[in-house]
GROMACS .gro file of C-alpha atoms in nm:
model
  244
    1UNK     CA    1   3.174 -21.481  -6.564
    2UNK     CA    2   3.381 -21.140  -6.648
    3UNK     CA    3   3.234 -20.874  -6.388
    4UNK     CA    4   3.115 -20.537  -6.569
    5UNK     CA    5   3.146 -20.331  -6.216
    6UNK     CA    6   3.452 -20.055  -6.327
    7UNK     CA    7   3.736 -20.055  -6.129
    8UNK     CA    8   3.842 -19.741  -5.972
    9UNK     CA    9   4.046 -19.600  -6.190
   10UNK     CA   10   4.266 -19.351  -5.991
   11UNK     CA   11   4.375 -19.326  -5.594
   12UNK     CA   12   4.244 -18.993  -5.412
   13UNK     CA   13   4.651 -18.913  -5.403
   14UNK     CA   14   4.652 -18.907  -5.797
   15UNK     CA   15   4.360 -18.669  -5.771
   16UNK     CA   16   4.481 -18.472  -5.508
   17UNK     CA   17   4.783 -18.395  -5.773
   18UNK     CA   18   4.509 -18.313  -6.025
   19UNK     CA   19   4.354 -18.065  -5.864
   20UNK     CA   20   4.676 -17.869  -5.783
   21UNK     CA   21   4.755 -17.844  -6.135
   22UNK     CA   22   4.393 -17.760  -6.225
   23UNK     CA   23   4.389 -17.525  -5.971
   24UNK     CA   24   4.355 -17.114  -6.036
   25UNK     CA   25   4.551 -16.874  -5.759
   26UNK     CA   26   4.373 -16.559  -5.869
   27UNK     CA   27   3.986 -16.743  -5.838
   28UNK     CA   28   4.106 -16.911  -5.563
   29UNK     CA   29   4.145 -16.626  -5.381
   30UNK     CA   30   3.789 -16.457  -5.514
   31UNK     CA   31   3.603 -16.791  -5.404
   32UNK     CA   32   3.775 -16.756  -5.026
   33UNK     CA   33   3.591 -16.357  -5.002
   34UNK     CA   34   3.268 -16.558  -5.170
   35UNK     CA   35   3.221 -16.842  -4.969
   36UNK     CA   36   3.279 -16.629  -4.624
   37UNK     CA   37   3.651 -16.795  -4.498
   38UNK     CA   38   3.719 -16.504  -4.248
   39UNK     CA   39   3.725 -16.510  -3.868
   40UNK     CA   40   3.408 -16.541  -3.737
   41UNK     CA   41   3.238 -16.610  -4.076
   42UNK     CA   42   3.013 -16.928  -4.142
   43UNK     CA   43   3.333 -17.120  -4.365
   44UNK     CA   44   3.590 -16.957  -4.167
   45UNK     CA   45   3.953 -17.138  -4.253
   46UNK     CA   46   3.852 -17.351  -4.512
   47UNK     CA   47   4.105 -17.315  -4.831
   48UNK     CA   48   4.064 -17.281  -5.231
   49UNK     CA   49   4.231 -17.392  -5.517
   50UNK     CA   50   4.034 -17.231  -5.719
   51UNK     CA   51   3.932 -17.553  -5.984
   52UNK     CA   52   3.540 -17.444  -6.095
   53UNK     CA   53   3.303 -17.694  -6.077
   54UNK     CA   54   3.259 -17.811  -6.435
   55UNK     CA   55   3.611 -17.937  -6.398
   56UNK     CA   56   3.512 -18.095  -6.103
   57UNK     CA   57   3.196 -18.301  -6.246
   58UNK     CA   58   3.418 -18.406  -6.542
   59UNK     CA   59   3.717 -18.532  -6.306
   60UNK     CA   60   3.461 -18.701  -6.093
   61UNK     CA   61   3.300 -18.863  -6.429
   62UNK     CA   62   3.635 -19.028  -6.555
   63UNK     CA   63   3.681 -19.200  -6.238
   64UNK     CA   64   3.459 -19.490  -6.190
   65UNK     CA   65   3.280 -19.609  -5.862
   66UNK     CA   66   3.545 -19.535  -5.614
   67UNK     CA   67   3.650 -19.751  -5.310
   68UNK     CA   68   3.517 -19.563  -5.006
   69UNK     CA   69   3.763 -19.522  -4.799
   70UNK     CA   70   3.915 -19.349  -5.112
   71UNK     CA   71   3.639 -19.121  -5.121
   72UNK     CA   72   3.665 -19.053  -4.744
   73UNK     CA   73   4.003 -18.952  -4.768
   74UNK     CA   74   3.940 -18.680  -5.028
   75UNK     CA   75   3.624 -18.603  -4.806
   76UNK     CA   76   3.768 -18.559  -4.477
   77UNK     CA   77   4.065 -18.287  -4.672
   78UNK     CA   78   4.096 -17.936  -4.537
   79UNK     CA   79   4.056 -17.836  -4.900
   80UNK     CA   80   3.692 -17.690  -5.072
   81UNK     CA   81   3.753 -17.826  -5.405
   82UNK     CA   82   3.856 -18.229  -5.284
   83UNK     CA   83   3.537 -18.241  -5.020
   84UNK     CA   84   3.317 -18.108  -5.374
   85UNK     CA   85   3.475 -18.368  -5.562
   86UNK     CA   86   3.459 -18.646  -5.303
   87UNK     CA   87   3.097 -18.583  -5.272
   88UNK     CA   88   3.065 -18.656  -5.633
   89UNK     CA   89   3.223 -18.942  -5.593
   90UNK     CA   90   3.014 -19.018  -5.331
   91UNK     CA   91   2.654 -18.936  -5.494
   92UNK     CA   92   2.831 -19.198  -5.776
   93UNK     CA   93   2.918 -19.429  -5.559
   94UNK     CA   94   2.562 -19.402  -5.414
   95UNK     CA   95   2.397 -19.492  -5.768
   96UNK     CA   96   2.670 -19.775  -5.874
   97UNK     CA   97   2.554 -19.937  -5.579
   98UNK     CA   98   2.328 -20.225  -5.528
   99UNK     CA   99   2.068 -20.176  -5.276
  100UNK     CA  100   2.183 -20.374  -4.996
  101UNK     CA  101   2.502 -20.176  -5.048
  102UNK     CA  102   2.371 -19.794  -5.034
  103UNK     CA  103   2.318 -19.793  -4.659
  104UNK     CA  104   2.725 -19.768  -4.615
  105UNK     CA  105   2.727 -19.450  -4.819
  106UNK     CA  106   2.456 -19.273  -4.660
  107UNK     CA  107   2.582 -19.386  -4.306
  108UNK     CA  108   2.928 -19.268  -4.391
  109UNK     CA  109   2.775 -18.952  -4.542
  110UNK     CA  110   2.601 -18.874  -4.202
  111UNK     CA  111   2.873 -18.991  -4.001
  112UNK     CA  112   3.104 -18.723  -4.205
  113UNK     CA  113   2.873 -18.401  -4.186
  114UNK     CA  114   3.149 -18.155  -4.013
  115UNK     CA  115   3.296 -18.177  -4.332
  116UNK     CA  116   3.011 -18.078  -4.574
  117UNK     CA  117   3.059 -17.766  -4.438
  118UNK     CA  118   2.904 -17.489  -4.656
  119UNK     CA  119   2.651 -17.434  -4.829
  120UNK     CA  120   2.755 -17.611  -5.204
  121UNK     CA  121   2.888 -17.878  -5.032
  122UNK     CA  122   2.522 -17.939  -4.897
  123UNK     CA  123   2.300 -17.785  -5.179
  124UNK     CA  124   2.498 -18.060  -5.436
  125UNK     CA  125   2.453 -18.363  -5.244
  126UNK     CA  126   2.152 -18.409  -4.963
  127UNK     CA  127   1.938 -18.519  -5.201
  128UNK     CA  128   2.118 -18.740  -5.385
  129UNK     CA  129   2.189 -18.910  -5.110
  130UNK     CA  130   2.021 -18.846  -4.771
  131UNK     CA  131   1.688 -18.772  -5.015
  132UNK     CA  132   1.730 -19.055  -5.221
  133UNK     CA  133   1.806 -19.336  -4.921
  134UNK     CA  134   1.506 -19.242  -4.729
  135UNK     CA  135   1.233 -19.222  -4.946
  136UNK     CA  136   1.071 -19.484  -4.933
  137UNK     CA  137   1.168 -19.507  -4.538
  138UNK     CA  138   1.110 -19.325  -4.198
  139UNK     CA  139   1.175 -18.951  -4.216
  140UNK     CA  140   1.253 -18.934  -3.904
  141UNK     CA  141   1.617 -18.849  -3.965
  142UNK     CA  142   1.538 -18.589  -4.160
  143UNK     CA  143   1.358 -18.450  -3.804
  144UNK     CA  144   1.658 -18.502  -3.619
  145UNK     CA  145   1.901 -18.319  -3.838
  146UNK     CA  146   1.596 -18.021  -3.864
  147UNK     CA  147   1.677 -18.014  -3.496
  148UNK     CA  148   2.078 -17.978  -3.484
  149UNK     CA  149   2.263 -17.766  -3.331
  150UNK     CA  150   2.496 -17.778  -3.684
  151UNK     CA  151   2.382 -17.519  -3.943
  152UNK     CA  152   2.509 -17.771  -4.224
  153UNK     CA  153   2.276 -18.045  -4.061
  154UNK     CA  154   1.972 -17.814  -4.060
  155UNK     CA  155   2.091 -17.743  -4.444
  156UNK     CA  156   2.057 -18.103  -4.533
  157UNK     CA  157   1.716 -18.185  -4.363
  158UNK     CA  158   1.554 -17.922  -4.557
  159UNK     CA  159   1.743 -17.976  -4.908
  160UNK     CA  160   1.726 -18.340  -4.890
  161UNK     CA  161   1.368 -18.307  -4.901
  162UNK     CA  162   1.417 -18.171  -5.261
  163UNK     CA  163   1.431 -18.511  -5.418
  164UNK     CA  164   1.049 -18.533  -5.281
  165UNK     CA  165   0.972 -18.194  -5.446
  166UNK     CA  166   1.070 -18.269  -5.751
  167UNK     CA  167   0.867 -18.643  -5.737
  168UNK     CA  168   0.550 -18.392  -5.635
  169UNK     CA  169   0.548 -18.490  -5.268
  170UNK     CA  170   0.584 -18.198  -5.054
  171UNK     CA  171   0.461 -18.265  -4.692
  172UNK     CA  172   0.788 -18.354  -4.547
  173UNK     CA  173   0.916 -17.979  -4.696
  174UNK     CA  174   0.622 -17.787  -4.544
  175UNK     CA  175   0.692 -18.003  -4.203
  176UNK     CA  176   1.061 -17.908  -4.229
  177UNK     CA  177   1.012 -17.617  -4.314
  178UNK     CA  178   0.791 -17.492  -3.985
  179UNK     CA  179   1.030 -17.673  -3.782
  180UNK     CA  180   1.271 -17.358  -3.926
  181UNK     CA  181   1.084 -17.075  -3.925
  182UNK     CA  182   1.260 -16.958  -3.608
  183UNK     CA  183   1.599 -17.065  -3.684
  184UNK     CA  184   1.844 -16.763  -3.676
  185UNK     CA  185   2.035 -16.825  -3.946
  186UNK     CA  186   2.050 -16.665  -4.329
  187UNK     CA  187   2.188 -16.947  -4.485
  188UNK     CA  188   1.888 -17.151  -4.309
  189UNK     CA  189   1.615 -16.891  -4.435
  190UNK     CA  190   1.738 -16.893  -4.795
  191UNK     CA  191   1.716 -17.274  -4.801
  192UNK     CA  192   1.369 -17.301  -4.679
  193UNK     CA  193   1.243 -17.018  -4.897
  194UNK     CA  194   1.410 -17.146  -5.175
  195UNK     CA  195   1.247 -17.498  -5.131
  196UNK     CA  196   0.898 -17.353  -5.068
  197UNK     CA  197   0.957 -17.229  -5.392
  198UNK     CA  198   1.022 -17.504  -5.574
  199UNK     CA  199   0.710 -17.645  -5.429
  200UNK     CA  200   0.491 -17.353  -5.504
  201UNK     CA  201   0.654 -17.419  -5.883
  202UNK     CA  202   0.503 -17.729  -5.896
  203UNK     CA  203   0.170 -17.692  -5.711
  204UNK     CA  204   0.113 -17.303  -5.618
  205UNK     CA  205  -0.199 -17.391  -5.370
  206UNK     CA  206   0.001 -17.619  -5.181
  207UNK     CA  207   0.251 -17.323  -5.118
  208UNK     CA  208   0.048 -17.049  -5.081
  209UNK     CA  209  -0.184 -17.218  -4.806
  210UNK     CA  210   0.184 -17.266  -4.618
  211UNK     CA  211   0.261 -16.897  -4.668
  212UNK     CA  212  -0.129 -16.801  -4.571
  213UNK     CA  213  -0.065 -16.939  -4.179
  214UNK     CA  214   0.324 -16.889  -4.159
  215UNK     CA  215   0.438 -16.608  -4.400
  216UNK     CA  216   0.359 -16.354  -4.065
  217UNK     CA  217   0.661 -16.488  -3.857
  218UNK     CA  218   0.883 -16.585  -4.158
  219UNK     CA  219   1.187 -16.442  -4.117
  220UNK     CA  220   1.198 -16.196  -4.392
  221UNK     CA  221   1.484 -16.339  -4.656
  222UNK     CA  222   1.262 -16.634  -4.638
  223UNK     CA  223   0.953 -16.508  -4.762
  224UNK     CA  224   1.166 -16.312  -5.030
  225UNK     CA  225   1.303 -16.621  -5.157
  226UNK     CA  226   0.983 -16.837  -5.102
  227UNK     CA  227   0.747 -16.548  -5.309
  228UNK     CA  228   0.997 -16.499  -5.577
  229UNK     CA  229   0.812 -16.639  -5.852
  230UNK     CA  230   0.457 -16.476  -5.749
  231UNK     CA  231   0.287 -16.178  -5.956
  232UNK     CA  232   0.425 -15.852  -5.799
  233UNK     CA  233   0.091 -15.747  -5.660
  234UNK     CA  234   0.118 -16.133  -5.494
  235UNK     CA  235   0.442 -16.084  -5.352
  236UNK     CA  236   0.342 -15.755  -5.232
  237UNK     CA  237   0.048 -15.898  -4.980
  238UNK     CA  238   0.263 -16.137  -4.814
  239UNK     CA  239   0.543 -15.863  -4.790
  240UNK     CA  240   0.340 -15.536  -4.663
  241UNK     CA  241  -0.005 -15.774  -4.518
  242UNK     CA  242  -0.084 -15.462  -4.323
  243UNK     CA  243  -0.159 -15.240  -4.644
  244UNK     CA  244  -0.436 -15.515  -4.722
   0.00000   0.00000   0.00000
């Protein structure tokens, strides 16, 4: 019987060679100001070709469900544009998959985390993966990344939980999200006050009653993000609660 599973169609050397020639010195160097590559910043030394993401999607689409170790090689690169690409690859080998097969990529997507190291890297694939492998399991790692000491782990406990929002079941975002409210970082408080906005989008009780006992000790680019969508004289309350 003739298998229909598509072969992988190109090595991650060939695309490494792609990208190069796809790649754009002048953006290149306007994503490395963007995406915060200085000393002491949150993607400090990682490197740019510049290739926009489009590209990437489409180069990621024309090459079948990868071998992994493939994909990990691409991954594990010190260059932006091959980890976003290998993470599509990834999220596609994810879905080619048969059930019994989708544990190795979400164990080798955990097991690789140092190197989804910014915030797109995250925002494109925790839910497609880490979202998608445990929903109809135990949350708990979703609680133990909540509680790492990596900023990019904390990113994809809360984002993964955006493949939930979008089936209408938002507990485990309002129990990630208190688990947050005291984290220090900005990239942390956008990503929880974005997601409490998606829920809000989809059932505005659900997110106000959140914001009614926790908007007080949100930190405040939080509660800007999480009351963007709310009637000015809404967003107003929660900001000034003292002019009430």
């Amino acid at each position: 019987m003739k298998s229909t599973r598509r072969a992988a169609s190109v090595s991650a050397e060939a695309l490494r060679k792609k990208l190069q020639k796809l790649g754009d010195p002048e953006r290149a160097a306007v994503l490395q100001r963007f995406f915060k590559t200085g000393p002491g910043e949150y993607g400090e030394g990682d490197s740019f070709l510049g290739v926009r993401v489009p590209v990437l999607r489409r180069l990621a689409g024309s090459c079948g469900d990868m071998a992994l170790d493939e994909v990990v090689s691409l991954l594990t690169s010190p260059v932006h544009e091959e980890r976003f690409l290998a993470l599509l690859l990834l999220i596609q080998c994810y879905r080619g998959r048969r059930p019994s097969q989708k544990k190795a990529v979400y164990d080798l997507y955990l097991s690789h985390t140092a190197w989804i190291n910014n915030w797109d890297l995250v925002d494109v694939s925790a839910e497609q993966i880490v979202g998608a492998y445990l929903k109809s399991r135990s949350k708990v790692p979703l609680y133990r990344l909540a509680r790492s000491p990596s900023l990019w782990e904390r990113r994809i406990s809360i984002l993964s939980t955006f493949h939930y929002i979008k089936e209408g079941a938002f507990q485990e975002t309002l129990n990630i999200s208190e688990l947050l409210l005291g984290d220090d970082v900005d990239l942390i408080h956008k990503a929880v006050g974005w997601m409490l906005r998606e829920v809000g989008k989809r059932h505005s009780e659900t997110a106000e009653s959140f914001l009614k006992i926790h908007g007080h000790r949100m930190p405040r680019t939080m509660l800007r993000y999480a009351i963007e969508r709310l009637p000015a004289a809404k967003r107003q309350e929660y900001l000034y609660p003292h002019k009430r």
